[in-house]
mmCIF file of C-alpha atoms in Angstrom:
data_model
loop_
_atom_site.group_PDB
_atom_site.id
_atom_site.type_symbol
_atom_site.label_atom_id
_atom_site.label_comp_id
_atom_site.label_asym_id
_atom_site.label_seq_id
_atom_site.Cartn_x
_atom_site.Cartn_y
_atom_site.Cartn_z
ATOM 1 C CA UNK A 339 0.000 0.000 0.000
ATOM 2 C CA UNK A 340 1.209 3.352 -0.707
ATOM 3 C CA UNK A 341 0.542 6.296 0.965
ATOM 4 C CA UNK A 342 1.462 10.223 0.822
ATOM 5 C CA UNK A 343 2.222 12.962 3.102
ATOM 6 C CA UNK A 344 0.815 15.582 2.602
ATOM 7 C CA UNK A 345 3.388 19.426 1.849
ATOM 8 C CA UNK A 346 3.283 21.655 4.043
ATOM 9 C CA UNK A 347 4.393 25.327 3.394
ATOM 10 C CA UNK A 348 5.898 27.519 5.901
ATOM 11 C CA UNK A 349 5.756 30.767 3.629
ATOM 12 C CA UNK A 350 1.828 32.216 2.971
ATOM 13 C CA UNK A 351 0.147 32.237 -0.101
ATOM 14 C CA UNK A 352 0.504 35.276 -0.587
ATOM 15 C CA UNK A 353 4.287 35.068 -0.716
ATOM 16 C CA UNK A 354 4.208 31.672 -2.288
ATOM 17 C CA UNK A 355 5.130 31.724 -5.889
ATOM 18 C CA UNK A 356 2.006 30.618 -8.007
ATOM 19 C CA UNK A 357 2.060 26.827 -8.851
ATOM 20 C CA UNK A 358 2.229 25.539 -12.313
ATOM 21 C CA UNK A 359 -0.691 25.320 -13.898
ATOM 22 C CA UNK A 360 -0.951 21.603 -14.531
ATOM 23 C CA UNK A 361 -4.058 19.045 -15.526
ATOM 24 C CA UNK A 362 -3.112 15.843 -14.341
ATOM 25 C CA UNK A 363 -5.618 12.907 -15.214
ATOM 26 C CA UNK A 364 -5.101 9.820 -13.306
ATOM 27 C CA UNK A 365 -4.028 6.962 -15.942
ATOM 28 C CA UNK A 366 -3.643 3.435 -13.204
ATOM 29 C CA UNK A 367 -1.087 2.180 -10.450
ATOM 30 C CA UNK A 368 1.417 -0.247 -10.595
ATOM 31 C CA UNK A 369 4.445 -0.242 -9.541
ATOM 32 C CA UNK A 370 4.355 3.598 -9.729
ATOM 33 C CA UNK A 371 1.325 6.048 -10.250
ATOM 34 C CA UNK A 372 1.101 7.688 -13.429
ATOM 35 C CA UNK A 373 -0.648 10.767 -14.533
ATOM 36 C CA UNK A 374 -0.987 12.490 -18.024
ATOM 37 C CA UNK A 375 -0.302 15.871 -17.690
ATOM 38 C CA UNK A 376 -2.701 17.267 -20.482
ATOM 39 C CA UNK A 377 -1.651 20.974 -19.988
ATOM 40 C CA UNK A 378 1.614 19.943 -21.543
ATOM 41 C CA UNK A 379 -0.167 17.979 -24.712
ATOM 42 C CA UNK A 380 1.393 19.327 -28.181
ATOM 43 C CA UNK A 381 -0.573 18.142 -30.702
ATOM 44 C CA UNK A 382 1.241 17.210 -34.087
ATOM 45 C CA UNK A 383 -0.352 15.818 -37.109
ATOM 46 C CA UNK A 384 -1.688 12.018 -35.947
ATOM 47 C CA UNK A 385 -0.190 12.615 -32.630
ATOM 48 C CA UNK A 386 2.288 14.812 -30.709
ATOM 49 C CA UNK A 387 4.208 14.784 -27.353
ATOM 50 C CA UNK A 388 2.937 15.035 -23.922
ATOM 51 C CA UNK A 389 4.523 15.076 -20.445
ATOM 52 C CA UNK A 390 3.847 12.052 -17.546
ATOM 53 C CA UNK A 391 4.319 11.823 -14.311
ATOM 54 C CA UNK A 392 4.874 9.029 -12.684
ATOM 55 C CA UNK A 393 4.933 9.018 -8.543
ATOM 56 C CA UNK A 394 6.563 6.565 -5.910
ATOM 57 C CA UNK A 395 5.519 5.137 -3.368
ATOM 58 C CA UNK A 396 6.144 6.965 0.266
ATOM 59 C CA UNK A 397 9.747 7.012 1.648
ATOM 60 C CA UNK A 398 10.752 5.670 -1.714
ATOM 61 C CA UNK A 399 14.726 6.065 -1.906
ATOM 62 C CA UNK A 400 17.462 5.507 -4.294
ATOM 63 C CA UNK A 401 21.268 5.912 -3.565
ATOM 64 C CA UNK A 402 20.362 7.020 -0.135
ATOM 65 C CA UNK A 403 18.598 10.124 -1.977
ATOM 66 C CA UNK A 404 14.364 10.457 -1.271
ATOM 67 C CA UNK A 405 12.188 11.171 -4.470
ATOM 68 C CA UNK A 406 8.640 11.231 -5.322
ATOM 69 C CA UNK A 407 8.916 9.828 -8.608
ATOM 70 C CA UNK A 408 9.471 11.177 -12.166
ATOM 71 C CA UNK A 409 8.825 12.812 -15.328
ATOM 72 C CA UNK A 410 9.001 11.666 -19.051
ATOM 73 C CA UNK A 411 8.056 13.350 -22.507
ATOM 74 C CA UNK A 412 6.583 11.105 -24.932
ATOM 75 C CA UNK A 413 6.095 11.280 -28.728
ATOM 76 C CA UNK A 414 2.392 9.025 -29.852
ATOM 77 C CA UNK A 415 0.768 8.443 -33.027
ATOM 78 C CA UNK A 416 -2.763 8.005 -32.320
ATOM 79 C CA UNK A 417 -3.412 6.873 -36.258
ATOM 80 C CA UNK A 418 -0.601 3.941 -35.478
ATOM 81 C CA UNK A 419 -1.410 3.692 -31.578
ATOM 82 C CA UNK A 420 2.557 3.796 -31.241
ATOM 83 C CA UNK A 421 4.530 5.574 -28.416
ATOM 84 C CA UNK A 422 8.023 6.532 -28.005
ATOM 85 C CA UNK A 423 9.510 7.441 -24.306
ATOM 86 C CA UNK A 424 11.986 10.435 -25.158
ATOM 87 C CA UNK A 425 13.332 10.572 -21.522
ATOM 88 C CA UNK A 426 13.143 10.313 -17.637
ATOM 89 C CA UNK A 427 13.746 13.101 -15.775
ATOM 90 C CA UNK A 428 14.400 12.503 -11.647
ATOM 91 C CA UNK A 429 11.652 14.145 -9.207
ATOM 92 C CA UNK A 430 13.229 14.346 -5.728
ATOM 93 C CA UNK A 431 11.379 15.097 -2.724
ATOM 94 C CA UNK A 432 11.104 19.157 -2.552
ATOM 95 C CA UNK A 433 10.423 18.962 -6.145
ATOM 96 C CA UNK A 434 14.085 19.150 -7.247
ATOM 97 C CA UNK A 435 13.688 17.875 -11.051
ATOM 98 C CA UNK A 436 15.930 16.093 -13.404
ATOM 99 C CA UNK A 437 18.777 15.976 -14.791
ATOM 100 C CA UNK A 438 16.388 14.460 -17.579
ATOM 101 C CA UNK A 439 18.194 11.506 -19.212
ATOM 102 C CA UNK A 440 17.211 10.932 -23.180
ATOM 103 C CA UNK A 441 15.605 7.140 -23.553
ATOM 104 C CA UNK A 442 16.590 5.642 -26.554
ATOM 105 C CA UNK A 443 14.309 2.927 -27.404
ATOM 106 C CA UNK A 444 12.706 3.396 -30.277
ATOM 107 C CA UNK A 445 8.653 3.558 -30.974
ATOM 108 C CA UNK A 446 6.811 0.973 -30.241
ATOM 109 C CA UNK A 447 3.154 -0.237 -30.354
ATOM 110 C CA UNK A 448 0.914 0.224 -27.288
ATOM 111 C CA UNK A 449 -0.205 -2.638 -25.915
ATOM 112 C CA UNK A 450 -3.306 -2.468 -24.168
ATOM 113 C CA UNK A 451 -3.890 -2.228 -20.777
ATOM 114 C CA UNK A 452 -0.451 -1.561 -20.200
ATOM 115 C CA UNK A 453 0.523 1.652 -18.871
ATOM 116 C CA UNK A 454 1.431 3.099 -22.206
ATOM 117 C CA UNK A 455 -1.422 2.490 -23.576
ATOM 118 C CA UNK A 456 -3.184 4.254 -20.785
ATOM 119 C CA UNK A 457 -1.453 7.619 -21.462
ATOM 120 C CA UNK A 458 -2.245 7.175 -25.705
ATOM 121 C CA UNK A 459 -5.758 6.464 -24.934
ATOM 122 C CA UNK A 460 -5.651 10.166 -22.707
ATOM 123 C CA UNK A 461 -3.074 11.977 -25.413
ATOM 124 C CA UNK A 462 -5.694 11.083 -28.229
ATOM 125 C CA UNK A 463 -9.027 11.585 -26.412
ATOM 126 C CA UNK A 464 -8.494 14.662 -23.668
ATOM 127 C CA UNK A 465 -11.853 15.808 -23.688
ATOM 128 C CA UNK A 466 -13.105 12.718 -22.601
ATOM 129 C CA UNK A 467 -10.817 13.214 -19.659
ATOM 130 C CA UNK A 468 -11.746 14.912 -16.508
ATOM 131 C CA UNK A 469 -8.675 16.931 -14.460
ATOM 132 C CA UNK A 470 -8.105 15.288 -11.214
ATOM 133 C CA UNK A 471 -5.581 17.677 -9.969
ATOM 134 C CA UNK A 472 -4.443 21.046 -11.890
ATOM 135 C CA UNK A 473 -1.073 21.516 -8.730
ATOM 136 C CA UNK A 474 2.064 19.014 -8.624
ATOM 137 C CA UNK A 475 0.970 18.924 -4.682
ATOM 138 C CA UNK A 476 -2.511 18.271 -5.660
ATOM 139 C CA UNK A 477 -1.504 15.378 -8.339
ATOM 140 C CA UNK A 478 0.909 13.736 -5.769
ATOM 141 C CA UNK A 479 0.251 14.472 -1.872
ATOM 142 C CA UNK A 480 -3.998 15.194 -2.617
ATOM 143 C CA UNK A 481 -4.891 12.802 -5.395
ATOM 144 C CA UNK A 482 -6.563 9.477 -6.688
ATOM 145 C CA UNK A 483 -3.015 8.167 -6.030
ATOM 146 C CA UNK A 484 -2.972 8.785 -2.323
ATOM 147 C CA UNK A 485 -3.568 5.676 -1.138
ATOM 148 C CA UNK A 486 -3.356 2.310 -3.806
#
């Protein structure tokens, strides 16, 4: 089970710097939680890129350093239901991102139900998609994901 604790800020809102605009739509769990960012979809021709984030579990650690997960660009062809992970880009807790890392697998067809898929289905079809968090905090401490 995975659970999240929630930020807290010590500055007010007023100070705070205003959070980027986001519209995260819940695509499954696994080993990791993954959202489609649809704020970030570029459409192009049959397809385009969009951004995903995908969030770890509580406490999750690597190399002794904590993070809450990641982010990756994709490239997807709705027309050949292919997708092609450009790169993975480190979320640490605080929100520290990256360096992002290029992925150089090439395209590949989505197969369904996999988590892939999920995120081709949501980069094709966004209006059918309702936002389930529009804030990174939101998306990861405040979400669908909280608990899974």
């Amino acid at each position: 089970m995975f659970v999240f604790a929630a930020l807290m800020f010590s500055t007010p809102a007023a100070q705070s710097p205003a959070p980027e605009a986001h519209r995260f739509v819940f695509l499954g769990s696994g080993r990791f939680a993954q959202y489609a960012d649809l704020a970030s979809l570029k459409v192009e021709g049959d397809g385009g890129r969009i951004r995903v984030l995908q969030v770890a579990e509580a406490d999750f650690t690597a190399g002794g350093t904590a993070y809450w997960g990641g982010w990756s660009w994709w490239r997807f062809d709705c027309m050949r239901n292919e997708v092609d992970r450009l790169d993975f880009a480190s979320l640490r807790e605080g929100g520290e991102e990256g360096p992002a890392t290029p992925d150089p697998a090439p395209a590949y067809v989505a197969a369904q139900g996999g988590d892939a898929f999920e995120m081709l289905v949501a980069a094709c079809n966004p209006d059918d998609y309702d936002t389930d968090a529009v804030t990174l905090e939101d998306d990861v401490f405040c979400g669908p994901s909280m608990v899974f």
